Amino acid sequence: MNPVQQFRLEEKGVRFRNPYFFLRILLLAFFVFTPFMFRSFEVLDVVLKIIIFSALVASYDVILGYTGIVSLGHVLYFGIGCYSVGIFMGNLGWISYGHLALAFLIAIAVSGILSVLIGLFSLRIRAIFFAMVTLAFMEFAFILSSQLRSITGGDDGISFKLPGILAVDYSIGHFLGIELTGRILSYFLILLICMILFLFMLRFVHSPVGRVLQSIRDNEPRSIALGYRTYLFQVIASSFASCVAAVAGACFAIWVRYVSPDSSLSVSIMLDVLLMVIVGGMGTLYGGIFGAAFLMVTRAFLPKLQVLVGSILPGVPMAARLSERWLFYFGLLFIIIVYFFPKGIVGTVQEFFSKRRTS
Amino acid sequence: MNMPHPPIIETKDLTIRFGGHLAVDHVSLQIPPFTFKSIIGPNGAGKTTFFNMISGQYRPTEGKVFLKGKDVTSLSPAIRTQLGIGRSFQLTNVFLSLTVLENVRLAIQSQKDIGFNFWKNYLSFSELENQAYEILKMVLLDTKWNVPASGLTHGEQRKLEIAILLALETEVLLLDEPTAGMALEEVPSILELLKQIKNRRDKTILLVEHKMDVLMALSDSIAVLHEGRLIADDTPEAVSKNREVQEAYFGGGRARG
Ligand SMILES: Nc1ncnc2c1ncn2[C@@H]1O[C@H](COP(=O)(O)OP(=O)(O)OP(=O)(O)O)[C@@H](O)[C@H]1O
Ligand SMILES: [Mg+2]
């Protein structure tokens, strides 16, 4: 047996004993028990959005962090997922499990085909071209969704109901002290779907194709010289990521039961995704979770700082005035993270531990 | 003399112009299969550029490249590698963030039929890692297999460059100054490796080198480029006696190494 085989065997042996494995279990446990630990809908809402955005950001990381191509329109596929569910449930009013599943499938198919076409047409040319074309398509979709009133509900969007156990007024009864409503069941359905998406993405980046993608990110001309038609691999990566984003979007629609151009297709969501991937760390997948958590949590709770400070230090106007500027603190936090975690939270921590192990 | 095999690589009037500068000027060369040909010439003679046109990184302004009689001039470098033209680079060109083993494994993977597999773990193709490890042994890099390529010394990166080329298992090997920048005591082991490959007579080797003693011992023939033109193409003995070559290369331009 050669040292490589030896090493791989040892690696396998400690698969369920290494700290990363425990961290994963811990994270999953946290998400599973959130509905039981926190009774407030507000917290549940933030945690669920973290789950969905983790999947969306990780899918973006497959393109940006693993393949090294910049897309500025990734949220387009998220929007396709949202609208697919919205149109089936709301506009067409086909409220059944079958149609919900069909909405998912159509979202995946449309995203897959569209991203292959965009990729084939624009990845061959320079990288910046892909960034511009994807952005243009997203803008175009945004305009379409706000103009095609009869289908998309225009700027007002579509509100809709969900079938059976996912309906808001559904309830199976009590369990561990909470009422298992349609909301809670939706939460668990979405958690399950996003977990499956994560497993798919992990498998994808650790597949032979995933390794070629990393070689492209490192040194594309060399990858070509090895005989890889890199542009086909880039198309595969971008369409895989797009399908994942579409499913994440469909999940988002299930949660909020409402779609509109601003909530599902806007440039500001794209910016959020970019911030999340930078904060979490590129090329790590798990970075998505931390990036999403950072943004969602600060966004949700920094504005409350004012209330908090007001209750702790009543009658100190200086403190009240300072706590008003939550967006400023958000920016400051962001800069601090980027400064101290240049490879993102997960990337920098991983680097720290792998350095400690080798030294 | 017996009829040689039809050439495996042939260039016809291969020419490339950068702006007004003729970097390679109507070079026609035939390389019989399973032979060892060296290409020499002073700095800037166009050797690397000539390689770049054979392996496809550059498109010639004029002229054609044939592989086994097939015109490959308009094919991409990726396709040419798949057809059998492998290439190592003068300026080290590896995947810096990937491990040494992974650099070589990727080269092996590209020649297998698993290229587009995205549903299995890459480690489930364990024979690829084993083959990669064997190749690392050949270039004396096996102890460094788990180090990222960025953690290698310059000389070690040169060896990795060669390992990647060998891993491709192509019929044609283009080696652009493989030993340049290597520690002196490491050079003999690499030359020994080249000699072994040559003696197996199952590969066609094109070598750009400046070390004359290396070339004399290894080459079946030597082609000399000077200012983009082919000024000689003959046996090592004949080339070393050639007046024009002596003036251009040994006399005028100082050889490195
Ligand atoms: N991409 C390029 N653009 C412009 N000029 C180029 C390019 N590539 C090569 N050249 C020019 O072509 C000429 C030949 O360069 P080349 O690198 O092929 O020489 P060489 O024989 O490999 O030299 P050395 O022994 O230094 O490696 C040089 O004058 C170089 O400046
Ligand atoms: Mg050169």
PDB file of N, CA and C and ligand atoms in Angstrom, chain B residues 18 21 23 42-49 58 90 177 210 256, ligand 1:
ATOM      1  N   PHE B  18       4.163  38.849 -34.858  1.00  0.00           N
ATOM      2  CA  PHE B  18       3.629  39.685 -33.773  1.00  0.00           C
ATOM      3  C   PHE B  18       3.859  41.131 -34.168  1.00  0.00           C
ATOM      4  N   HIS B  21       6.930  41.965 -36.186  1.00  0.00           N
ATOM      5  CA  HIS B  21       8.037  41.069 -35.874  1.00  0.00           C
ATOM      6  C   HIS B  21       7.721  39.644 -36.289  1.00  0.00           C
ATOM      7  N   ALA B  23       8.252  36.182 -35.632  1.00  0.00           N
ATOM      8  CA  ALA B  23       8.847  35.379 -34.556  1.00  0.00           C
ATOM      9  C   ALA B  23       9.221  33.991 -35.056  1.00  0.00           C
ATOM     10  N   PRO B  42      19.380  30.583 -30.163  1.00  0.00           N
ATOM     11  CA  PRO B  42      19.629  31.611 -29.140  1.00  0.00           C
ATOM     12  C   PRO B  42      18.318  32.099 -28.519  1.00  0.00           C
ATOM     13  N   ASN B  43      18.424  32.817 -27.438  1.00  0.00           N
ATOM     14  CA  ASN B  43      17.230  33.392 -26.799  1.00  0.00           C
ATOM     15  C   ASN B  43      16.460  34.226 -27.804  1.00  0.00           C
ATOM     16  N   GLY B  44      15.154  34.049 -27.798  1.00  0.00           N
ATOM     17  CA  GLY B  44      14.317  34.825 -28.710  1.00  0.00           C
ATOM     18  C   GLY B  44      14.287  34.288 -30.117  1.00  0.00           C
ATOM     19  N   ALA B  45      14.844  33.087 -30.330  1.00  0.00           N
ATOM     20  CA  ALA B  45      14.887  32.520 -31.680  1.00  0.00           C
ATOM     21  C   ALA B  45      13.502  32.085 -32.157  1.00  0.00           C
ATOM     22  N   GLY B  46      12.592  31.868 -31.220  1.00  0.00           N
ATOM     23  CA  GLY B  46      11.246  31.461 -31.622  1.00  0.00           C
ATOM     24  C   GLY B  46      10.909  30.025 -31.246  1.00  0.00           C
ATOM     25  N   LYS B  47      11.705  29.416 -30.390  1.00  0.00           N
ATOM     26  CA  LYS B  47      11.494  28.007 -30.041  1.00  0.00           C
ATOM     27  C   LYS B  47      10.168  27.806 -29.298  1.00  0.00           C
ATOM     28  N   THR B  48       9.970  28.614 -28.258  1.00  0.00           N
ATOM     29  CA  THR B  48       8.729  28.489 -27.482  1.00  0.00           C
ATOM     30  C   THR B  48       7.523  28.826 -28.344  1.00  0.00           C
ATOM     31  N   THR B  49       7.677  29.836 -29.173  1.00  0.00           N
ATOM     32  CA  THR B  49       6.589  30.228 -30.062  1.00  0.00           C
ATOM     33  C   THR B  49       6.255  29.091 -31.032  1.00  0.00           C
ATOM     34  N   TYR B  58      -0.988  29.223 -29.791  1.00  0.00           N
ATOM     35  CA  TYR B  58      -0.989  30.296 -30.791  1.00  0.00           C
ATOM     36  C   TYR B  58      -1.491  29.752 -32.133  1.00  0.00           C
ATOM     37  N   GLN B  90       7.880  26.236 -20.413  1.00  0.00           N
ATOM     38  CA  GLN B  90       9.158  26.799 -19.988  1.00  0.00           C
ATOM     39  C   GLN B  90       8.969  27.570 -18.685  1.00  0.00           C
ATOM     40  N   GLU B 177      12.522  23.398 -22.274  1.00  0.00           N
ATOM     41  CA  GLU B 177      13.567  23.618 -21.259  1.00  0.00           C
ATOM     42  C   GLU B 177      13.189  23.006 -19.906  1.00  0.00           C
ATOM     43  N   HIS B 210      19.121  24.160 -23.716  1.00  0.00           N
ATOM     44  CA  HIS B 210      20.330  24.932 -23.986  1.00  0.00           C
ATOM     45  C   HIS B 210      21.584  24.149 -23.626  1.00  0.00           C
ATOM     46  N   ARG B 256      22.927  29.657 -23.085  1.00  0.00           N
ATOM     47  CA  ARG B 256      22.772  29.602 -21.629  1.00  0.00           C
ATOM     48  C   ARG B 256      23.101  28.201 -21.135  1.00  0.00           C
TER      49      ARG B 256
HETATM   50  N1  LIG C   1       2.680  36.771 -27.374  1.00  0.00           N
HETATM   51  C1  LIG C   1       3.709  37.436 -27.918  1.00  0.00           C
HETATM   52  N2  LIG C   1       3.535  38.718 -28.309  1.00  0.00           N
HETATM   53  C2  LIG C   1       4.542  39.414 -28.876  1.00  0.00           C
HETATM   54  N3  LIG C   1       5.753  38.907 -29.088  1.00  0.00           N
HETATM   55  C3  LIG C   1       6.001  37.632 -28.752  1.00  0.00           C
HETATM   56  C4  LIG C   1       4.984  36.825 -28.135  1.00  0.00           C
HETATM   57  N4  LIG C   1       5.501  35.607 -27.891  1.00  0.00           N
HETATM   58  C5  LIG C   1       6.771  35.641 -28.319  1.00  0.00           C
HETATM   59  N5  LIG C   1       7.079  36.852 -28.831  1.00  0.00           N
HETATM   60  C6  LIG C   1       8.355  37.232 -29.426  1.00  0.00           C
HETATM   61  O1  LIG C   1       8.754  36.224 -30.301  1.00  0.00           O
HETATM   62  C7  LIG C   1      10.143  36.032 -30.243  1.00  0.00           C
HETATM   63  C8  LIG C   1      10.462  34.597 -29.972  1.00  0.00           C
HETATM   64  O2  LIG C   1      10.142  34.327 -28.629  1.00  0.00           O
HETATM   65  P1  LIG C   1      10.265  32.861 -28.013  1.00  0.00           P
HETATM   66  O3  LIG C   1       9.751  32.927 -26.653  1.00  0.00           O
HETATM   67  O4  LIG C   1       9.606  31.891 -28.931  1.00  0.00           O
HETATM   68  O5  LIG C   1      11.823  32.612 -28.004  1.00  0.00           O
HETATM   69  P2  LIG C   1      12.638  31.353 -27.467  1.00  0.00           P
HETATM   70  O6  LIG C   1      13.386  30.818 -28.614  1.00  0.00           O
HETATM   71  O7  LIG C   1      11.721  30.420 -26.778  1.00  0.00           O
HETATM   72  O8  LIG C   1      13.617  32.048 -26.444  1.00  0.00           O
HETATM   73  P3  LIG C   1      14.173  31.550 -25.023  1.00  0.00           P
HETATM   74  O9  LIG C   1      15.361  30.709 -25.277  1.00  0.00           O
HETATM   75  O10 LIG C   1      14.512  32.811 -24.321  1.00  0.00           O
HETATM   76  O11 LIG C   1      13.059  30.801 -24.360  1.00  0.00           O
HETATM   77  C9  LIG C   1      10.670  36.968 -29.184  1.00  0.00           C
HETATM   78  O12 LIG C   1      11.191  38.106 -29.815  1.00  0.00           O
HETATM   79  C10 LIG C   1       9.459  37.322 -28.381  1.00  0.00           C
HETATM   80  O13 LIG C   1       9.551  38.615 -27.859  1.00  0.00           O
END
